[in-house]
Coordinates of C-alpha atoms and ligand atoms in Angstrom, one line a residue:
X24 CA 60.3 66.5 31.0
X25 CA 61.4 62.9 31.7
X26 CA 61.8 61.7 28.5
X27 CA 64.6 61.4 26.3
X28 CA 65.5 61.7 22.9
X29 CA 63.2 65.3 23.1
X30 CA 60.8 65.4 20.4
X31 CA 58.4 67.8 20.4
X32 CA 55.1 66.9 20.6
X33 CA 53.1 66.9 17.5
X34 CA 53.0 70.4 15.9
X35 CA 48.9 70.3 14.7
X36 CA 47.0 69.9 18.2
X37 CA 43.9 71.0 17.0
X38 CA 43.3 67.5 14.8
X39 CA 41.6 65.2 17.7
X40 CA 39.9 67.6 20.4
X41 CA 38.9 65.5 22.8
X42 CA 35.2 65.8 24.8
X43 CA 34.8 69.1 26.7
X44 CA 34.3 69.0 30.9
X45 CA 30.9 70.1 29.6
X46 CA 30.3 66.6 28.0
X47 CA 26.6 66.8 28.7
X48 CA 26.5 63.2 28.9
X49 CA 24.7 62.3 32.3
X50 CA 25.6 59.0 33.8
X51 CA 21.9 57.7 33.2
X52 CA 21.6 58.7 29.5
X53 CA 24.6 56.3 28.9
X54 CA 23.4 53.7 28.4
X55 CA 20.7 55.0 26.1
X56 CA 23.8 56.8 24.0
X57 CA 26.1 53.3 24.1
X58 CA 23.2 51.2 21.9
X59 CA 22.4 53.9 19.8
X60 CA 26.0 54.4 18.7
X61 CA 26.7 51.2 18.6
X62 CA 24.0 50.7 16.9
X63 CA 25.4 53.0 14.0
X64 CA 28.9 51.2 14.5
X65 CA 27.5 48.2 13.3
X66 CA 25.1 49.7 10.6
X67 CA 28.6 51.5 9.3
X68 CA 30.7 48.6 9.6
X69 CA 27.9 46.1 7.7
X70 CA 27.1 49.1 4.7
X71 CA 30.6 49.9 4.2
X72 CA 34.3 49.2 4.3
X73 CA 36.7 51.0 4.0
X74 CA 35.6 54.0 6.0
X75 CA 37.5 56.8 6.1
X76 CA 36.2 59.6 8.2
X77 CA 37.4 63.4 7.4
X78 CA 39.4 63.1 4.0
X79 CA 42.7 64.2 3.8
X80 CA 43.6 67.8 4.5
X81 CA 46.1 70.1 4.6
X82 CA 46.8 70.8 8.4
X83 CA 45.6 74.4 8.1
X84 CA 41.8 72.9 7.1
X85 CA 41.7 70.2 9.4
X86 CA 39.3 72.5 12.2
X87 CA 37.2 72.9 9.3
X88 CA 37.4 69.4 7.9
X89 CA 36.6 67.7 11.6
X90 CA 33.8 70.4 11.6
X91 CA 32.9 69.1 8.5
X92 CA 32.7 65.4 9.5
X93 CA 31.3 66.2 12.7
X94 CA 28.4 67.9 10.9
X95 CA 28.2 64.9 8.4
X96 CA 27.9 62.5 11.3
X97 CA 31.1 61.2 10.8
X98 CA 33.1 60.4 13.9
X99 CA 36.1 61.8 14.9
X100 CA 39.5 59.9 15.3
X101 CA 40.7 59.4 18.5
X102 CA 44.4 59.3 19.2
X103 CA 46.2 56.5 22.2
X104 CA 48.5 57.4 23.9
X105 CA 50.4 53.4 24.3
X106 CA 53.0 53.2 27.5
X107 CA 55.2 50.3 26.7
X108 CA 57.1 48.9 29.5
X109 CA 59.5 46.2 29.8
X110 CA 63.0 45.1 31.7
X111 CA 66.3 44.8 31.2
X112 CA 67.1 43.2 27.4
X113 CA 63.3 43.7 26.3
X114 CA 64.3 46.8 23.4
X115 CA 63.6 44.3 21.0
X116 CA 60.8 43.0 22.1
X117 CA 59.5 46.7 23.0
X118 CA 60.3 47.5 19.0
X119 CA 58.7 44.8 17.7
X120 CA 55.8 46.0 19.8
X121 CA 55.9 49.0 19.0
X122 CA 55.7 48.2 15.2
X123 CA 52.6 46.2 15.2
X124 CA 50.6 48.8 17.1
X125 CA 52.2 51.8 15.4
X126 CA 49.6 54.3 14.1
X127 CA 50.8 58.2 13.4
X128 CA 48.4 59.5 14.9
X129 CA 48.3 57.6 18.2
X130 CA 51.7 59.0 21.2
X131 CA 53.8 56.5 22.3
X132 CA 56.2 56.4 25.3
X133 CA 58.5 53.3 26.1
X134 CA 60.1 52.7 29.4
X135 CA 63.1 50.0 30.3
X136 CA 63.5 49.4 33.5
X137 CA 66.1 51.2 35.8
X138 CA 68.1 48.0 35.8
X139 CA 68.9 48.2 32.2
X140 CA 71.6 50.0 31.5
X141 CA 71.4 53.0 29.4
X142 CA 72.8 51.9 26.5
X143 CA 69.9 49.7 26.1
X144 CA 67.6 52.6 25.9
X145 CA 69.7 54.3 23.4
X146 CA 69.5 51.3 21.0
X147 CA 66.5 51.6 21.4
X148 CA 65.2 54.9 20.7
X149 CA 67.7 54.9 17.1
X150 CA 66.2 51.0 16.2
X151 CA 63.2 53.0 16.6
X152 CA 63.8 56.1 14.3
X153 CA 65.5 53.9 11.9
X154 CA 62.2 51.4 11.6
X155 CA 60.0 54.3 11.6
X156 CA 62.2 56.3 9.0
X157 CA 62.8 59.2 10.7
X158 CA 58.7 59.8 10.9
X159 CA 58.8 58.8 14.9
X160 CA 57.9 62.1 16.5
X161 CA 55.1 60.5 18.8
X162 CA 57.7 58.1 19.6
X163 CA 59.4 59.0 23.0
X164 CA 61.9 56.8 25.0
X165 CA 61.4 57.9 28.7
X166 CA 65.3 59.1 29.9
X167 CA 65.2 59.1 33.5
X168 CA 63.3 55.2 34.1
X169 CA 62.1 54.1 37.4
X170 CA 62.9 50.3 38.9
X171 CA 59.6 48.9 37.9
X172 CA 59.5 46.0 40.4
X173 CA 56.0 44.2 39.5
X174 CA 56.3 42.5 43.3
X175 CA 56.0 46.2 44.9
X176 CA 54.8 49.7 44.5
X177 CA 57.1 50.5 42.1
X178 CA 55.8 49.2 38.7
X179 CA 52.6 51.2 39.8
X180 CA 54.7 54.2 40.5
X181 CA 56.3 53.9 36.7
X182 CA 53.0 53.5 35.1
X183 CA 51.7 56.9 36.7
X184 CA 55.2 59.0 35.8
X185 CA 54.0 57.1 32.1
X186 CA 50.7 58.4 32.4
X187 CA 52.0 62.0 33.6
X188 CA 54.6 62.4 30.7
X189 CA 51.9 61.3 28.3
X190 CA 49.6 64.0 29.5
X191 CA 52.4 66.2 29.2
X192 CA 53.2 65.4 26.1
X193 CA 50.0 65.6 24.3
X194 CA 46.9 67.4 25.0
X195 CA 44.9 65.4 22.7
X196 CA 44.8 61.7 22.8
X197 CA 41.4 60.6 24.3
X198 CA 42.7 57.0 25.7
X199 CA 45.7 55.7 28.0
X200 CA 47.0 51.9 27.4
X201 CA 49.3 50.6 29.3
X202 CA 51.1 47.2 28.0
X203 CA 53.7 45.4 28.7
X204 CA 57.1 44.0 26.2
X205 CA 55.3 40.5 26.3
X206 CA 51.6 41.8 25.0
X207 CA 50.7 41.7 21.6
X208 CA 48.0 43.3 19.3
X209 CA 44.9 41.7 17.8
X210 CA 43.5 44.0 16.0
X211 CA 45.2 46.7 13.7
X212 CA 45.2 50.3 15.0
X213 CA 43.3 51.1 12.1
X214 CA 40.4 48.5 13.4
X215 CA 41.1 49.8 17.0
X216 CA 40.7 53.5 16.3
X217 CA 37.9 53.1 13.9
X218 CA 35.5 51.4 16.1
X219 CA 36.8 53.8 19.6
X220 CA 36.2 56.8 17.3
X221 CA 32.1 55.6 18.1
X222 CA 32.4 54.8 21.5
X223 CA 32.1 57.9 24.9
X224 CA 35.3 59.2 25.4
X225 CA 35.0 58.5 29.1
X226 CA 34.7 54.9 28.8
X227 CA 37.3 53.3 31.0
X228 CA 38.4 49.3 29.8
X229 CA 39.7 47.4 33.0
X230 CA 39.2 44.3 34.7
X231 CA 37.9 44.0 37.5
X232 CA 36.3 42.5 41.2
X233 CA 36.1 42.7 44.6
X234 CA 36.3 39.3 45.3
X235 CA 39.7 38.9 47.3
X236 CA 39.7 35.5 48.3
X237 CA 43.3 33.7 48.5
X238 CA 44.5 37.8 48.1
X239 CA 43.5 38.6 51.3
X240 CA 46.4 36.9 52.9
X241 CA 49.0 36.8 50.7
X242 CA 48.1 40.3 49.0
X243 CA 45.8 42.6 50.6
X244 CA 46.9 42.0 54.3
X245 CA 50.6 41.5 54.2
X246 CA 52.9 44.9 54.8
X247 CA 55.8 45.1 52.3
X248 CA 58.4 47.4 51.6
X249 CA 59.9 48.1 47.9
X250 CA 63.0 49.4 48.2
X251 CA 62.9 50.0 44.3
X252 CA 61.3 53.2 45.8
X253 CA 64.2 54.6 48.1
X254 CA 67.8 52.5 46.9
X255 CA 69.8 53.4 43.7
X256 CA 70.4 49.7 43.2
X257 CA 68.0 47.0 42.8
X258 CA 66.9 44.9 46.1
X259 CA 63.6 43.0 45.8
X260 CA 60.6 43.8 48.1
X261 CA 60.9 42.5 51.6
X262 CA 57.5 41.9 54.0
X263 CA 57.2 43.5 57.7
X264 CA 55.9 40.7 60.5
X265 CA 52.7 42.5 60.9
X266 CA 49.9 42.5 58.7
X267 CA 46.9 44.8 58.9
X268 CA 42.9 44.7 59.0
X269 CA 41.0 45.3 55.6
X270 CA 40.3 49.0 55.1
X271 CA 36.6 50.2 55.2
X272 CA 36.6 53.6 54.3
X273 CA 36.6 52.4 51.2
X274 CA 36.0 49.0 48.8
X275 CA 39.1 46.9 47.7
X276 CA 39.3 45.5 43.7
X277 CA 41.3 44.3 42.1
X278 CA 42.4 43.0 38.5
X279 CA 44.6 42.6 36.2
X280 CA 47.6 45.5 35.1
X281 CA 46.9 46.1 31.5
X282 CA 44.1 48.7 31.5
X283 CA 42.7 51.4 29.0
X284 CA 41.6 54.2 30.8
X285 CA 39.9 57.7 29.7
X286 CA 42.4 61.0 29.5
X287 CA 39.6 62.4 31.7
X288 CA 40.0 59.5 35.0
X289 CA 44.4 59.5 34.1
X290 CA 43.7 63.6 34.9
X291 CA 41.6 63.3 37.9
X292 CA 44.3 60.5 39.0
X293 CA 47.2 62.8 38.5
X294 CA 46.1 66.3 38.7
X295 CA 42.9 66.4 40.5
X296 CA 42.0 68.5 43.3
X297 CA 40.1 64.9 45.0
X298 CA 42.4 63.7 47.3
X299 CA 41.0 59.9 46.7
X300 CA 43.9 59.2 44.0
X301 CA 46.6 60.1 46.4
X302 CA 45.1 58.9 49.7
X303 CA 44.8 55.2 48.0
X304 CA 48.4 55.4 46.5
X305 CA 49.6 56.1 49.9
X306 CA 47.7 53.3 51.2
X307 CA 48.9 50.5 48.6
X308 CA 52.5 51.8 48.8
X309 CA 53.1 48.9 50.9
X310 CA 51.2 46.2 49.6
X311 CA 52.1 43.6 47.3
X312 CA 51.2 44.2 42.9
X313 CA 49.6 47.3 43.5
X314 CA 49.3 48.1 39.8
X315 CA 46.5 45.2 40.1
X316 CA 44.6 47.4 42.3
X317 CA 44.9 50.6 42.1
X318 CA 43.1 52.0 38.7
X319 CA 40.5 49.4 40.1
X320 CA 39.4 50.8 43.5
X321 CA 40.2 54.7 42.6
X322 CA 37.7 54.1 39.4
X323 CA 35.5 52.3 41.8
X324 CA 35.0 54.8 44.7
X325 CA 35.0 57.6 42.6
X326 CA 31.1 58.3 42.0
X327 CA 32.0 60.9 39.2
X328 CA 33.5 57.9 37.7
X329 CA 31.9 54.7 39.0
X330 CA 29.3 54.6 35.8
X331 CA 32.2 54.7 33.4
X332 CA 34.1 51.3 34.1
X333 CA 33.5 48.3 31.6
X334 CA 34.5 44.9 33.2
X335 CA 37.1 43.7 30.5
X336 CA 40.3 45.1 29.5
X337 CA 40.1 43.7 25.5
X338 CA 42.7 41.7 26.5
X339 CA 43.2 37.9 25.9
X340 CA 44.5 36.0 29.0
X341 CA 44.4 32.8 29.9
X342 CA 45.1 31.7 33.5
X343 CA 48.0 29.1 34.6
X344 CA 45.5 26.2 35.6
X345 CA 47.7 25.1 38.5
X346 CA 47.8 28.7 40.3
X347 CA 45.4 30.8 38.5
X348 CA 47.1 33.2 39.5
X349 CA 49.6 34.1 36.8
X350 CA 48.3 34.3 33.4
X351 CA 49.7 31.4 30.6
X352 CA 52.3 31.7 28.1
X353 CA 50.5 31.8 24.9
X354 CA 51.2 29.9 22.0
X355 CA 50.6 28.6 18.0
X356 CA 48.1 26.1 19.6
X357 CA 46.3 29.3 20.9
X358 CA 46.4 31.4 17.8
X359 CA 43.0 30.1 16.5
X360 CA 41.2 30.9 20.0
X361 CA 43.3 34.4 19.8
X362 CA 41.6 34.7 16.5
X363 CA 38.2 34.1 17.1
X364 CA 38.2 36.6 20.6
X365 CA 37.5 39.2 18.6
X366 CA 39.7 41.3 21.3
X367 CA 42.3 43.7 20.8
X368 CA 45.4 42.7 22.7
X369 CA 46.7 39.5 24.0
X370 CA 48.9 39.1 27.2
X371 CA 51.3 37.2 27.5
X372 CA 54.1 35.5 25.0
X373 CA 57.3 34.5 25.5
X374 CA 60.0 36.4 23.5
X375 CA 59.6 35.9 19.6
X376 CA 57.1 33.2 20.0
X377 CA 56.1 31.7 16.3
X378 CA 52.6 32.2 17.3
X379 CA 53.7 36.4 17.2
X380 CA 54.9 35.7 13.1
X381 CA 51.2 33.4 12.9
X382 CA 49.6 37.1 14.3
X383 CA 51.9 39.2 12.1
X384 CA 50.8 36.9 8.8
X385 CA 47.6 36.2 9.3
X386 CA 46.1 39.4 11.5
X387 CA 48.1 42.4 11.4
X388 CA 49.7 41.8 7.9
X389 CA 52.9 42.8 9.0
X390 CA 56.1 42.2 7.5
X391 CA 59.2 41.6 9.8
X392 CA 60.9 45.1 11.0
X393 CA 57.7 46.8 9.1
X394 CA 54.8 48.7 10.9
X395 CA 51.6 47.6 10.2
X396 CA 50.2 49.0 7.4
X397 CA 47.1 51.5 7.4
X398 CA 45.3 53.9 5.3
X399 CA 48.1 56.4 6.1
X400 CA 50.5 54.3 4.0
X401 CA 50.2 55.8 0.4
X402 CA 52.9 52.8 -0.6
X403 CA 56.7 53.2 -1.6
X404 CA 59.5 51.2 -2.8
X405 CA 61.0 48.3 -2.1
X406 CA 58.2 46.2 -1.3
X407 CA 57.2 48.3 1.6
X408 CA 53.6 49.3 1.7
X409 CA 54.3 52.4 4.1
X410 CA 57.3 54.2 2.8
X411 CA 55.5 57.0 1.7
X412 CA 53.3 58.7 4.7
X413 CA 50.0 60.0 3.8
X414 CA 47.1 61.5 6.3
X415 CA 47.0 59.5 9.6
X416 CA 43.4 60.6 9.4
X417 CA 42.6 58.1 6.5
X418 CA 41.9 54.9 8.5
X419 CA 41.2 51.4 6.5
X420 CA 39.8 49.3 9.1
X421 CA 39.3 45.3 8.6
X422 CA 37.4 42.6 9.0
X423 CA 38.8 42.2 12.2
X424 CA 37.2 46.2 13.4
X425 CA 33.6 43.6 13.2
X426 CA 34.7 41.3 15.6
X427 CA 35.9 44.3 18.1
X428 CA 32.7 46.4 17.4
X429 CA 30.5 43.4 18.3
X430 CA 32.5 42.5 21.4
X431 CA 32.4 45.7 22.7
X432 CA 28.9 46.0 21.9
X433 CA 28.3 42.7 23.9
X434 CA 30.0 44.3 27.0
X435 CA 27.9 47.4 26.9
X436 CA 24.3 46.1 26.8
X437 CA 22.6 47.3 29.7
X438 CA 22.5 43.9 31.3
X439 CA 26.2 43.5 30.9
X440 CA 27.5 46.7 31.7
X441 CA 26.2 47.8 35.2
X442 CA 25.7 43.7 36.4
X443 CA 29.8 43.7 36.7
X444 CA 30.6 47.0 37.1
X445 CA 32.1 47.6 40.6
X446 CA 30.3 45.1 42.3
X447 CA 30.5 44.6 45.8
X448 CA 30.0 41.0 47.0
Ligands
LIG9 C1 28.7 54.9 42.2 O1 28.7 55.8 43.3 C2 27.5 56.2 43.8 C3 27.7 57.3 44.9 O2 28.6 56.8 45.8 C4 26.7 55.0 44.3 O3 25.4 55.4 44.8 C5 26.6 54.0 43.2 O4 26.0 52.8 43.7 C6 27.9 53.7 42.7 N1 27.8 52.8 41.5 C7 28.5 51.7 41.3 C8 28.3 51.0 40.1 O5 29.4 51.4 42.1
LIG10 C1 40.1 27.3 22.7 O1 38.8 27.5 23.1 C2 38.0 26.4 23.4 C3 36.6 26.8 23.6 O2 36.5 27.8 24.6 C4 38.6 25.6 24.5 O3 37.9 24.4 24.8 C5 40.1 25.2 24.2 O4 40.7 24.6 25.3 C6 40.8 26.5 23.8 N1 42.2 26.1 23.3 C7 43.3 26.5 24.0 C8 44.6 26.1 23.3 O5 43.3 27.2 25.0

């Protein structure tokens, strides 16, 4: 185990199981499944609010109480597990993140950068436990960081040593998100989890094409080096006077790097017997970014998985208009476009940015060095809504769990979902 300070994982794993290898869902009934529950996501969210699925239990009744909702029709929770990266000086950035999309029932795991030295990482795993009261044990600091250079391989091989001490950590969150220390949440994880809790558990959220364009040369062709891989000290990437021909044993895409992929694709990625996973991360060891490709053509080529992939990552970007090519700084003049996306992250702010205080006020409802509160908060003292902890199976979702619901449901009709799903132009 990687990660540092040691928490255990979560003492009740048998809250959230998560769908069986047996999930009888076949890849053509999907679609069929997706309307009809979103149909009853939207009949639920219209008849009634706030929903709470399995009431509150004590932890040795909570097989029979998610039996219980289960048999009531009653979805079950699911649990995230959030990887929350960021560089040198970004712990308070990563806390404040951390805070807005804190939910007790969801695993988190923040990584700063091997460049930052290790008392950062300390600070940061106590400003944690001190914000979270002492009640962060799905709060884990990784211990042993990786250089995370977003120029080379190395930020992709960080986010997959995330993804395996996740999976390590926890057998039973259903969904992997990766964000980074400048991302911000749109929704509040009571929304978030209230409206995944309808959707198939092997849904995977990440943007994607195949169109390569302007990438082709300065991206897809070049050979680089990243010697974040192989020196103790930090060096940037450097590029090799040869470039090489396009593969065609298999189909490039590429995206963006915030994704939200199923626990069953992070598995197949990092412990399947396929050798697809590994053959590709050989391959884009030495190209340029690629954490903006590889989720993308693994999911892709992989026809166990191909039918899963919805073309959006709910994330809010907008593009530099010079380049196009690095997304925008957001800010207060984009907080009533942020509002109306009806998304549930946003990427990318600059460090406190007012528009994050506009989001705490006005979205989340946060108050400054407070997590967001949810129906888990039973109230407290001292003006805190969440001092006292109650069932993180209680959820209180918004207005805001609408706006998701209906823009998920807008990616998944049948028109929408398989016209840009992996599509090969
Ligand atoms: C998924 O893979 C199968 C088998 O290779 C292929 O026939 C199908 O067209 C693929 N679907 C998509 C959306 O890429
Ligand atoms: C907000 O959205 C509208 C409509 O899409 C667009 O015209 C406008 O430029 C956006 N505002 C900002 C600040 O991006």
């Amino acid at each position: 185990m990687h990660s540092t300070p040691p928490h255990p994982p979560p003492p009740h794993p048998q809250s959230f199981p998560h769908n069986s290898p047996k999930d009888p869902r076949g890849h053509p009934l999907l679609c069929v499944l997706l309307l009809s529950l979103l149909s009853l996501l939207l009949l639920l969210l219209s008849l009634s609010s706030p929903h709470s699925p399995p009431p509150p239990s004590s932890s040795s009744s909570d097989a029979a109480a998610s039996a219980a909702a289960a048999a009531a029709g009653v979805a079950e929770i699911p649990s995230i597990a959030y990887l929350i990266s960021g560089r040198s000086g970004d712990g308070d950035r990563i806390l404040r993140l951390l805070l807005a999309a804190y939910h007790p029932g969801n695993l988190y795991l923040l990584h700063l950068d091997r460049a930052a030295p290790r008392a950062q990482r300390e600070r940061l795993a106590r400003a944690a436990r001190a914000a979270l009261r002492g009640g962060a044990r799905n709060v884990h600091v990784v211990g042993e960081p990786d250089f995370a250079n977003p120029r080379g391989a190395s930020a992709l091989a960080a986010a997959l040593h995330g993804a395996a001490v996740l999976l390590r950590l926890s057998p039973r969150w259903g969904w992997f998100v990766n964000l980074d220390a400048s991302d911000y949440p749109l929704v509040t994880q009571d929304d978030l989890l209230h409206v995944f809790s309808f959707l198939p558990k092997d849904l995977n959220f990440i943007q994607h094409s195949s169109y390569i364009g302007w990438r082709e040369s300065r991206r897809i062709r070049p050979i680089i080096v990243d010697p974040g891989l192989y020196l103790s000290t930090r060096a940037d990437v450097f590029y090799a006077t040869q470039k090489r021909e396009l593969p065609d044993a298999y189909k490039l895409f590429t995206g963006d790097s915030s994704v939200i992929l199923s626990r069953k694709f992070i598995e197949y990625c990092i412990l399947g017997t396929n050798n697809l996973p590994r053959t590709l991360l050989m391959y884009y060891s030495n190209m340029p970014s690629p954490h903006l490709n590889y989720f993308h053509t693994v999911l892709c080529n992989s026809p166990e998985f191909n039918r899963t992939v919805v073309n959006h990552n709910l994330h809010y970007v907008t593009w530099d208009m010079s380049s196009r090519k690095e997304p925008r700084l957001l800010t207060l003049d984009d907080v009533a476009n942020l509002t109306r996306s009806g998304v549930a992250f946003a990427t990318q702010f600059a460090k406190d940015d007012p528009a994050l205080d506009r989001i705490d006020q006005e979205i989340l409802g946060r108050g400054p060095g407070r997590v967001v509160p949810g129906g888990w908060c039973l109230g407290g003292g001292r003006g805190d809504p969440c001092s006292k902890w109650g069932s993180p199976n209680v959820l209180r979702p918004g207005r805001r769990a609408m706006d998701l619901a209906n823009a998920i449901a807008q990616l998944l009709t049948p028109e929408n979902l398989y016209s840009h799903q992996c599509i090969w132009d």
